[in-house]
């Protein structure tokens, strides 16, 4: 599999908490531009913003970056990326990284890690990232998605629950240090082959993903494998609220 990869950044204007989020100013630039810069720093051979809003398209294009207008009726960023792949005519074996448009602090190395992990094997059409959990409260936080792997690094299951459950220590001590298996937090970045991406978009939702509210469970439900690359730590959180915007602006203003 080729190691060259593309990055597509889905970006919608509508946001319940922060309307116009991709265009919010952070340290003198629209947030979406910071995200594009992270992708370029990862040595992606092409970076494309996939949007359904002319304002985002114009802001990105005016700065010399590439944007594509996509169908406003898509239900997910994944569907938006699949449309970009069709428009661009990318081959089935092409690797594409899905980079969220509200992650201006994502380490460029992580983008590359996901793409190269996928390129280094032939059993899965998708790769993602995880990091060891060091804080016990995170294990029991349903907003922190956990993943359990097999011996070769492929996902067995994703859950909001505390998995694996250490029967001998968790009921009383809640101490992850005594567990023989590290607890891993899933980091929601994905690298796909275009062929996998098109298959995925043809599948119906699964009961598991509905119960856990985790879209990635659709992949396991349909019998495909997910490769998980372990990285050093969970990256800084993205921008969902005004408080996040202040925090990220402060961090990026220091650079």
PDB file of C-alpha atoms in Angstrom:
ATOM      1  CA  UNK A   1       0.000   0.000   0.000  1.00  0.00           C
ATOM      2  CA  UNK A   2       1.352   3.447  -0.886  1.00  0.00           C
ATOM      3  CA  UNK A   3       2.512   5.659   1.984  1.00  0.00           C
ATOM      4  CA  UNK A   4       1.331   8.861   0.278  1.00  0.00           C
ATOM      5  CA  UNK A   5      -1.823  10.207   1.893  1.00  0.00           C
ATOM      6  CA  UNK A   6      -4.456  12.907   1.529  1.00  0.00           C
ATOM      7  CA  UNK A   7      -6.198  14.796   4.336  1.00  0.00           C
ATOM      8  CA  UNK A   8      -9.842  15.847   4.120  1.00  0.00           C
ATOM      9  CA  UNK A   9     -11.236  18.239   6.727  1.00  0.00           C
ATOM     10  CA  UNK A  10     -15.061  18.237   6.998  1.00  0.00           C
ATOM     11  CA  UNK A  11     -16.272  21.702   8.010  1.00  0.00           C
ATOM     12  CA  UNK A  12     -19.881  22.766   8.567  1.00  0.00           C
ATOM     13  CA  UNK A  13     -20.946  26.310   9.370  1.00  0.00           C
ATOM     14  CA  UNK A  14     -23.821  25.260  11.602  1.00  0.00           C
ATOM     15  CA  UNK A  15     -22.975  24.449  15.225  1.00  0.00           C
ATOM     16  CA  UNK A  16     -25.361  24.437  18.158  1.00  0.00           C
ATOM     17  CA  UNK A  17     -22.824  25.789  20.634  1.00  0.00           C
ATOM     18  CA  UNK A  18     -20.611  27.871  18.342  1.00  0.00           C
ATOM     19  CA  UNK A  19     -22.269  28.956  15.078  1.00  0.00           C
ATOM     20  CA  UNK A  20     -19.740  29.557  12.322  1.00  0.00           C
ATOM     21  CA  UNK A  21     -17.139  27.629  14.306  1.00  0.00           C
ATOM     22  CA  UNK A  22     -14.684  26.941  11.440  1.00  0.00           C
ATOM     23  CA  UNK A  23     -14.337  30.699  10.795  1.00  0.00           C
ATOM     24  CA  UNK A  24     -13.826  31.794  14.403  1.00  0.00           C
ATOM     25  CA  UNK A  25     -10.652  33.811  14.827  1.00  0.00           C
ATOM     26  CA  UNK A  26      -7.808  32.130  16.705  1.00  0.00           C
ATOM     27  CA  UNK A  27      -4.557  34.071  16.976  1.00  0.00           C
ATOM     28  CA  UNK A  28      -5.359  36.075  13.852  1.00  0.00           C
ATOM     29  CA  UNK A  29      -6.533  33.232  11.580  1.00  0.00           C
ATOM     30  CA  UNK A  30      -9.796  31.326  11.067  1.00  0.00           C
ATOM     31  CA  UNK A  31      -9.743  28.066  13.014  1.00  0.00           C
ATOM     32  CA  UNK A  32     -10.079  25.998   9.828  1.00  0.00           C
ATOM     33  CA  UNK A  33      -6.824  27.511   8.535  1.00  0.00           C
ATOM     34  CA  UNK A  34      -4.953  26.356  11.652  1.00  0.00           C
ATOM     35  CA  UNK A  35      -6.287  22.843  11.041  1.00  0.00           C
ATOM     36  CA  UNK A  36      -5.142  22.956   7.405  1.00  0.00           C
ATOM     37  CA  UNK A  37      -1.690  24.007   8.576  1.00  0.00           C
ATOM     38  CA  UNK A  38      -1.464  20.999  10.911  1.00  0.00           C
ATOM     39  CA  UNK A  39      -2.270  18.725   7.948  1.00  0.00           C
ATOM     40  CA  UNK A  40       0.351  20.385   5.742  1.00  0.00           C
ATOM     41  CA  UNK A  41       2.917  20.049   8.545  1.00  0.00           C
ATOM     42  CA  UNK A  42       2.159  16.304   8.551  1.00  0.00           C
ATOM     43  CA  UNK A  43       3.429  16.152   4.940  1.00  0.00           C
ATOM     44  CA  UNK A  44       0.063  15.258   3.425  1.00  0.00           C
ATOM     45  CA  UNK A  45       0.321  15.264  -0.358  1.00  0.00           C
ATOM     46  CA  UNK A  46      -3.045  17.042  -0.625  1.00  0.00           C
ATOM     47  CA  UNK A  47      -5.272  18.836   1.908  1.00  0.00           C
ATOM     48  CA  UNK A  48      -8.936  19.476   1.093  1.00  0.00           C
ATOM     49  CA  UNK A  49     -11.614  21.220   3.167  1.00  0.00           C
ATOM     50  CA  UNK A  50     -15.011  19.602   2.540  1.00  0.00           C
ATOM     51  CA  UNK A  51     -17.813  22.043   3.290  1.00  0.00           C
ATOM     52  CA  UNK A  52     -21.444  22.791   2.531  1.00  0.00           C
ATOM     53  CA  UNK A  53     -21.103  26.528   3.160  1.00  0.00           C
ATOM     54  CA  UNK A  54     -19.956  29.162   0.682  1.00  0.00           C
ATOM     55  CA  UNK A  55     -18.463  31.323   3.434  1.00  0.00           C
ATOM     56  CA  UNK A  56     -16.091  28.557   4.513  1.00  0.00           C
ATOM     57  CA  UNK A  57     -15.293  27.740   0.883  1.00  0.00           C
ATOM     58  CA  UNK A  58     -14.425  31.390   0.204  1.00  0.00           C
ATOM     59  CA  UNK A  59     -12.329  31.852   3.348  1.00  0.00           C
ATOM     60  CA  UNK A  60     -10.255  28.764   2.598  1.00  0.00           C
ATOM     61  CA  UNK A  61      -9.890  29.471  -1.142  1.00  0.00           C
ATOM     62  CA  UNK A  62      -8.931  33.108  -0.569  1.00  0.00           C
ATOM     63  CA  UNK A  63      -5.908  31.919   1.405  1.00  0.00           C
ATOM     64  CA  UNK A  64      -4.745  29.629  -1.374  1.00  0.00           C
ATOM     65  CA  UNK A  65      -5.975  26.425   0.262  1.00  0.00           C
ATOM     66  CA  UNK A  66      -8.191  23.836  -1.453  1.00  0.00           C
ATOM     67  CA  UNK A  67     -11.897  23.501  -0.672  1.00  0.00           C
ATOM     68  CA  UNK A  68     -14.720  21.480  -2.222  1.00  0.00           C
ATOM     69  CA  UNK A  69     -18.430  22.192  -1.927  1.00  0.00           C
ATOM     70  CA  UNK A  70     -20.334  19.064  -0.861  1.00  0.00           C
ATOM     71  CA  UNK A  71     -23.969  18.021  -0.446  1.00  0.00           C
ATOM     72  CA  UNK A  72     -25.599  19.832   2.521  1.00  0.00           C
ATOM     73  CA  UNK A  73     -27.705  16.745   3.292  1.00  0.00           C
ATOM     74  CA  UNK A  74     -24.844  14.514   4.474  1.00  0.00           C
ATOM     75  CA  UNK A  75     -25.439  12.984   7.905  1.00  0.00           C
ATOM     76  CA  UNK A  76     -21.752  12.783   8.861  1.00  0.00           C
ATOM     77  CA  UNK A  77     -18.288  14.035   8.044  1.00  0.00           C
ATOM     78  CA  UNK A  78     -17.471  10.551   6.767  1.00  0.00           C
ATOM     79  CA  UNK A  79     -20.104  10.853   4.035  1.00  0.00           C
ATOM     80  CA  UNK A  80     -18.726  14.279   3.137  1.00  0.00           C
ATOM     81  CA  UNK A  81     -15.220  12.822   2.764  1.00  0.00           C
ATOM     82  CA  UNK A  82     -16.537   9.995   0.587  1.00  0.00           C
ATOM     83  CA  UNK A  83     -18.098  12.576  -1.737  1.00  0.00           C
ATOM     84  CA  UNK A  84     -14.766  14.422  -1.990  1.00  0.00           C
ATOM     85  CA  UNK A  85     -13.030  11.151  -2.911  1.00  0.00           C
ATOM     86  CA  UNK A  86     -15.572  10.595  -5.697  1.00  0.00           C
ATOM     87  CA  UNK A  87     -15.261  14.169  -6.977  1.00  0.00           C
ATOM     88  CA  UNK A  88     -11.472  13.896  -7.001  1.00  0.00           C
ATOM     89  CA  UNK A  89     -11.506  10.478  -8.636  1.00  0.00           C
ATOM     90  CA  UNK A  90      -9.161   8.993  -6.041  1.00  0.00           C
ATOM     91  CA  UNK A  91      -8.295   5.308  -6.459  1.00  0.00           C
ATOM     92  CA  UNK A  92      -9.656   2.665  -4.067  1.00  0.00           C
ATOM     93  CA  UNK A  93      -6.227   2.112  -2.490  1.00  0.00           C
ATOM     94  CA  UNK A  94      -5.635   5.828  -1.806  1.00  0.00           C
ATOM     95  CA  UNK A  95      -5.244   6.609   1.912  1.00  0.00           C
ATOM     96  CA  UNK A  96      -7.319   9.516   3.243  1.00  0.00           C
ATOM     97  CA  UNK A  97      -7.138  10.928   6.781  1.00  0.00           C
ATOM     98  CA  UNK A  98     -10.301  12.378   8.303  1.00  0.00           C
ATOM     99  CA  UNK A  99      -9.170  15.421  10.304  1.00  0.00           C
ATOM    100  CA  UNK A 100     -11.839  17.209  12.331  1.00  0.00           C
ATOM    101  CA  UNK A 101     -12.180  20.908  11.544  1.00  0.00           C
ATOM    102  CA  UNK A 102     -12.252  21.877  15.225  1.00  0.00           C
ATOM    103  CA  UNK A 103      -8.872  20.314  16.161  1.00  0.00           C
ATOM    104  CA  UNK A 104      -6.327  23.118  15.648  1.00  0.00           C
ATOM    105  CA  UNK A 105      -4.000  21.656  18.295  1.00  0.00           C
ATOM    106  CA  UNK A 106      -3.712  18.144  16.851  1.00  0.00           C
ATOM    107  CA  UNK A 107      -0.027  17.134  16.590  1.00  0.00           C
ATOM    108  CA  UNK A 108       0.928  16.775  12.919  1.00  0.00           C
ATOM    109  CA  UNK A 109       2.822  13.601  13.829  1.00  0.00           C
ATOM    110  CA  UNK A 110      -0.467  11.963  14.855  1.00  0.00           C
ATOM    111  CA  UNK A 111      -1.981  12.632  11.429  1.00  0.00           C
ATOM    112  CA  UNK A 112       1.002  10.960   9.826  1.00  0.00           C
ATOM    113  CA  UNK A 113       0.987   8.109  12.385  1.00  0.00           C
ATOM    114  CA  UNK A 114      -2.561   7.128  11.435  1.00  0.00           C
ATOM    115  CA  UNK A 115      -1.811   7.172   7.706  1.00  0.00           C
ATOM    116  CA  UNK A 116       1.456   5.230   7.959  1.00  0.00           C
ATOM    117  CA  UNK A 117      -0.054   2.642  10.301  1.00  0.00           C
ATOM    118  CA  UNK A 118      -2.717   1.889   7.706  1.00  0.00           C
ATOM    119  CA  UNK A 119      -0.145   1.760   4.908  1.00  0.00           C
ATOM    120  CA  UNK A 120       1.955  -0.771   6.819  1.00  0.00           C
ATOM    121  CA  UNK A 121      -0.575  -3.643   6.768  1.00  0.00           C
ATOM    122  CA  UNK A 122      -3.227  -5.287   4.597  1.00  0.00           C
ATOM    123  CA  UNK A 123      -5.833  -6.658   7.021  1.00  0.00           C
ATOM    124  CA  UNK A 124      -7.776  -3.452   7.715  1.00  0.00           C
ATOM    125  CA  UNK A 125      -9.076  -0.646   5.540  1.00  0.00           C
ATOM    126  CA  UNK A 126      -9.109   1.789   8.453  1.00  0.00           C
ATOM    127  CA  UNK A 127      -6.682   2.840  11.182  1.00  0.00           C
ATOM    128  CA  UNK A 128      -7.141   5.036  14.218  1.00  0.00           C
ATOM    129  CA  UNK A 129      -5.233   6.111  17.347  1.00  0.00           C
ATOM    130  CA  UNK A 130      -5.300   5.484  21.092  1.00  0.00           C
ATOM    131  CA  UNK A 131      -3.278   6.516  24.143  1.00  0.00           C
ATOM    132  CA  UNK A 132      -2.760   4.919  27.553  1.00  0.00           C
ATOM    133  CA  UNK A 133      -5.056   6.298  30.259  1.00  0.00           C
ATOM    134  CA  UNK A 134      -3.132   7.464  33.336  1.00  0.00           C
ATOM    135  CA  UNK A 135      -5.983   9.060  35.309  1.00  0.00           C
ATOM    136  CA  UNK A 136      -8.413   6.607  36.905  1.00  0.00           C
ATOM    137  CA  UNK A 137     -11.311   9.083  36.634  1.00  0.00           C
ATOM    138  CA  UNK A 138     -10.895   8.988  32.857  1.00  0.00           C
ATOM    139  CA  UNK A 139     -11.479   5.240  32.811  1.00  0.00           C
ATOM    140  CA  UNK A 140     -14.896   5.746  34.375  1.00  0.00           C
ATOM    141  CA  UNK A 141     -15.783   8.875  32.360  1.00  0.00           C
ATOM    142  CA  UNK A 142     -18.346   7.936  29.664  1.00  0.00           C
ATOM    143  CA  UNK A 143     -17.159  10.857  27.520  1.00  0.00           C
ATOM    144  CA  UNK A 144     -13.740   9.193  27.242  1.00  0.00           C
ATOM    145  CA  UNK A 145     -14.130   6.341  24.768  1.00  0.00           C
ATOM    146  CA  UNK A 146     -12.106   3.226  25.610  1.00  0.00           C
ATOM    147  CA  UNK A 147     -10.802   0.590  23.207  1.00  0.00           C
ATOM    148  CA  UNK A 148      -9.566  -2.966  23.779  1.00  0.00           C
ATOM    149  CA  UNK A 149      -7.115  -4.505  21.293  1.00  0.00           C
ATOM    150  CA  UNK A 150      -6.099  -7.992  20.219  1.00  0.00           C
ATOM    151  CA  UNK A 151      -2.453  -9.102  20.276  1.00  0.00           C
ATOM    152  CA  UNK A 152      -1.811  -7.619  16.834  1.00  0.00           C
ATOM    153  CA  UNK A 153      -3.212  -4.170  17.613  1.00  0.00           C
ATOM    154  CA  UNK A 154      -6.647  -4.538  16.023  1.00  0.00           C
ATOM    155  CA  UNK A 155      -9.715  -3.320  17.909  1.00  0.00           C
ATOM    156  CA  UNK A 156     -11.865  -5.890  19.702  1.00  0.00           C
ATOM    157  CA  UNK A 157     -14.371  -3.338  20.989  1.00  0.00           C
ATOM    158  CA  UNK A 158     -14.920   0.375  21.662  1.00  0.00           C
ATOM    159  CA  UNK A 159     -16.999   1.490  24.632  1.00  0.00           C
ATOM    160  CA  UNK A 160     -17.897   4.356  26.913  1.00  0.00           C
ATOM    161  CA  UNK A 161     -17.700   1.846  29.763  1.00  0.00           C
ATOM    162  CA  UNK A 162     -14.577   0.965  31.760  1.00  0.00           C
ATOM    163  CA  UNK A 163     -13.079  -1.788  29.603  1.00  0.00           C
ATOM    164  CA  UNK A 164     -11.330  -4.045  30.267  1.00  0.00           C
ATOM    165  CA  UNK A 165     -12.992  -4.430  33.667  1.00  0.00           C
ATOM    166  CA  UNK A 166     -10.493  -5.521  36.301  1.00  0.00           C
ATOM    167  CA  UNK A 167     -12.645  -7.786  38.478  1.00  0.00           C
ATOM    168  CA  UNK A 168     -10.149  -8.009  41.341  1.00  0.00           C
ATOM    169  CA  UNK A 169      -9.472  -4.289  41.860  1.00  0.00           C
ATOM    170  CA  UNK A 170     -12.094  -2.020  40.321  1.00  0.00           C
ATOM    171  CA  UNK A 171     -15.025  -2.719  42.650  1.00  0.00           C
ATOM    172  CA  UNK A 172     -13.116  -1.399  45.671  1.00  0.00           C
ATOM    173  CA  UNK A 173      -9.923   0.350  44.660  1.00  0.00           C
ATOM    174  CA  UNK A 174     -10.601   1.707  41.168  1.00  0.00           C
ATOM    175  CA  UNK A 175      -6.845   1.549  40.721  1.00  0.00           C
ATOM    176  CA  UNK A 176      -5.599   1.174  37.144  1.00  0.00           C
ATOM    177  CA  UNK A 177      -1.980   0.801  38.252  1.00  0.00           C
ATOM    178  CA  UNK A 178      -2.470  -2.804  39.370  1.00  0.00           C
ATOM    179  CA  UNK A 179      -4.045  -3.923  36.101  1.00  0.00           C
ATOM    180  CA  UNK A 180      -2.020  -6.204  33.859  1.00  0.00           C
ATOM    181  CA  UNK A 181      -3.539  -4.528  30.780  1.00  0.00           C
ATOM    182  CA  UNK A 182      -3.269  -0.792  30.072  1.00  0.00           C
ATOM    183  CA  UNK A 183      -6.526   1.049  29.595  1.00  0.00           C
ATOM    184  CA  UNK A 184      -6.575   2.840  26.266  1.00  0.00           C
ATOM    185  CA  UNK A 185      -8.464   5.965  25.310  1.00  0.00           C
ATOM    186  CA  UNK A 186      -9.578   6.145  21.705  1.00  0.00           C
ATOM    187  CA  UNK A 187      -8.492   9.260  19.813  1.00  0.00           C
ATOM    188  CA  UNK A 188     -11.045  10.002  17.114  1.00  0.00           C
ATOM    189  CA  UNK A 189      -8.800  10.403  14.101  1.00  0.00           C
ATOM    190  CA  UNK A 190      -9.211   7.962  11.212  1.00  0.00           C
ATOM    191  CA  UNK A 191      -7.211   7.003   8.143  1.00  0.00           C
ATOM    192  CA  UNK A 192      -9.141   5.039   5.512  1.00  0.00           C
ATOM    193  CA  UNK A 193      -8.593   3.626   2.087  1.00  0.00           C
ATOM    194  CA  UNK A 194     -11.057   5.126  -0.371  1.00  0.00           C
ATOM    195  CA  UNK A 195     -12.405   1.639  -1.114  1.00  0.00           C
ATOM    196  CA  UNK A 196     -13.186   1.091   2.579  1.00  0.00           C
ATOM    197  CA  UNK A 197     -14.756   4.546   2.830  1.00  0.00           C
ATOM    198  CA  UNK A 198     -17.201   3.831   0.012  1.00  0.00           C
ATOM    199  CA  UNK A 199     -18.139   0.460   1.564  1.00  0.00           C
ATOM    200  CA  UNK A 200     -18.680   2.066   4.936  1.00  0.00           C
ATOM    201  CA  UNK A 201     -21.076   4.655   3.523  1.00  0.00           C
ATOM    202  CA  UNK A 202     -23.223   1.859   2.051  1.00  0.00           C
ATOM    203  CA  UNK A 203     -23.764   0.149   5.425  1.00  0.00           C
ATOM    204  CA  UNK A 204     -26.777   0.658   7.631  1.00  0.00           C
ATOM    205  CA  UNK A 205     -26.355   1.755  11.240  1.00  0.00           C
ATOM    206  CA  UNK A 206     -25.817  -1.055  13.738  1.00  0.00           C
ATOM    207  CA  UNK A 207     -27.560  -1.735  17.063  1.00  0.00           C
ATOM    208  CA  UNK A 208     -24.240  -1.483  18.914  1.00  0.00           C
ATOM    209  CA  UNK A 209     -23.499   2.024  17.707  1.00  0.00           C
ATOM    210  CA  UNK A 210     -27.007   3.112  18.631  1.00  0.00           C
ATOM    211  CA  UNK A 211     -26.620   1.813  22.191  1.00  0.00           C
ATOM    212  CA  UNK A 212     -23.155   3.297  22.785  1.00  0.00           C
ATOM    213  CA  UNK A 213     -23.571   6.294  20.441  1.00  0.00           C
ATOM    214  CA  UNK A 214     -20.255   5.351  18.806  1.00  0.00           C
ATOM    215  CA  UNK A 215     -20.230   5.334  15.023  1.00  0.00           C
ATOM    216  CA  UNK A 216     -17.022   3.264  14.826  1.00  0.00           C
ATOM    217  CA  UNK A 217     -18.872   0.215  16.190  1.00  0.00           C
ATOM    218  CA  UNK A 218     -20.594  -0.049  12.800  1.00  0.00           C
ATOM    219  CA  UNK A 219     -17.254  -1.235  11.384  1.00  0.00           C
ATOM    220  CA  UNK A 220     -16.872  -4.107  13.856  1.00  0.00           C
ATOM    221  CA  UNK A 221     -20.554  -5.005  13.506  1.00  0.00           C
ATOM    222  CA  UNK A 222     -20.094  -5.471   9.776  1.00  0.00           C
ATOM    223  CA  UNK A 223     -17.120  -7.763  10.329  1.00  0.00           C
ATOM    224  CA  UNK A 224     -14.232  -5.504   9.302  1.00  0.00           C
ATOM    225  CA  UNK A 225     -11.077  -4.797  11.265  1.00  0.00           C
ATOM    226  CA  UNK A 226      -9.824  -1.529  12.750  1.00  0.00           C
ATOM    227  CA  UNK A 227      -6.077  -1.103  13.275  1.00  0.00           C
ATOM    228  CA  UNK A 228      -5.192   0.969  16.338  1.00  0.00           C
ATOM    229  CA  UNK A 229      -1.868   2.804  16.596  1.00  0.00           C
ATOM    230  CA  UNK A 230      -0.858   3.675  20.171  1.00  0.00           C
ATOM    231  CA  UNK A 231       0.599   7.180  20.571  1.00  0.00           C
ATOM    232  CA  UNK A 232       2.265   8.888  23.527  1.00  0.00           C
ATOM    233  CA  UNK A 233      -0.664  10.845  24.927  1.00  0.00           C
ATOM    234  CA  UNK A 234      -4.164  12.111  24.270  1.00  0.00           C
ATOM    235  CA  UNK A 235      -3.925  15.414  22.381  1.00  0.00           C
ATOM    236  CA  UNK A 236      -5.295  18.710  23.623  1.00  0.00           C
ATOM    237  CA  UNK A 237      -9.069  18.894  23.276  1.00  0.00           C
ATOM    238  CA  UNK A 238     -10.562  20.721  20.310  1.00  0.00           C
ATOM    239  CA  UNK A 239     -13.048  23.598  20.245  1.00  0.00           C
ATOM    240  CA  UNK A 240     -16.660  22.899  21.271  1.00  0.00           C
ATOM    241  CA  UNK A 241     -17.450  25.821  23.600  1.00  0.00           C
ATOM    242  CA  UNK A 242     -16.522  29.459  24.200  1.00  0.00           C
ATOM    243  CA  UNK A 243     -14.261  28.262  27.028  1.00  0.00           C
ATOM    244  CA  UNK A 244     -12.469  25.958  24.600  1.00  0.00           C
ATOM    245  CA  UNK A 245     -12.016  28.845  22.193  1.00  0.00           C
ATOM    246  CA  UNK A 246     -10.350  30.973  24.876  1.00  0.00           C
ATOM    247  CA  UNK A 247      -8.078  28.087  25.923  1.00  0.00           C
ATOM    248  CA  UNK A 248      -7.005  27.203  22.386  1.00  0.00           C
ATOM    249  CA  UNK A 249      -6.507  30.867  21.454  1.00  0.00           C
ATOM    250  CA  UNK A 250      -4.218  31.309  24.433  1.00  0.00           C
ATOM    251  CA  UNK A 251      -2.173  28.241  23.532  1.00  0.00           C
ATOM    252  CA  UNK A 252      -1.818  29.120  19.841  1.00  0.00           C
ATOM    253  CA  UNK A 253      -0.981  32.755  20.609  1.00  0.00           C
ATOM    254  CA  UNK A 254       2.132  31.508  22.428  1.00  0.00           C
ATOM    255  CA  UNK A 255       3.516  29.859  19.273  1.00  0.00           C
TER     256      UNK A 255
END
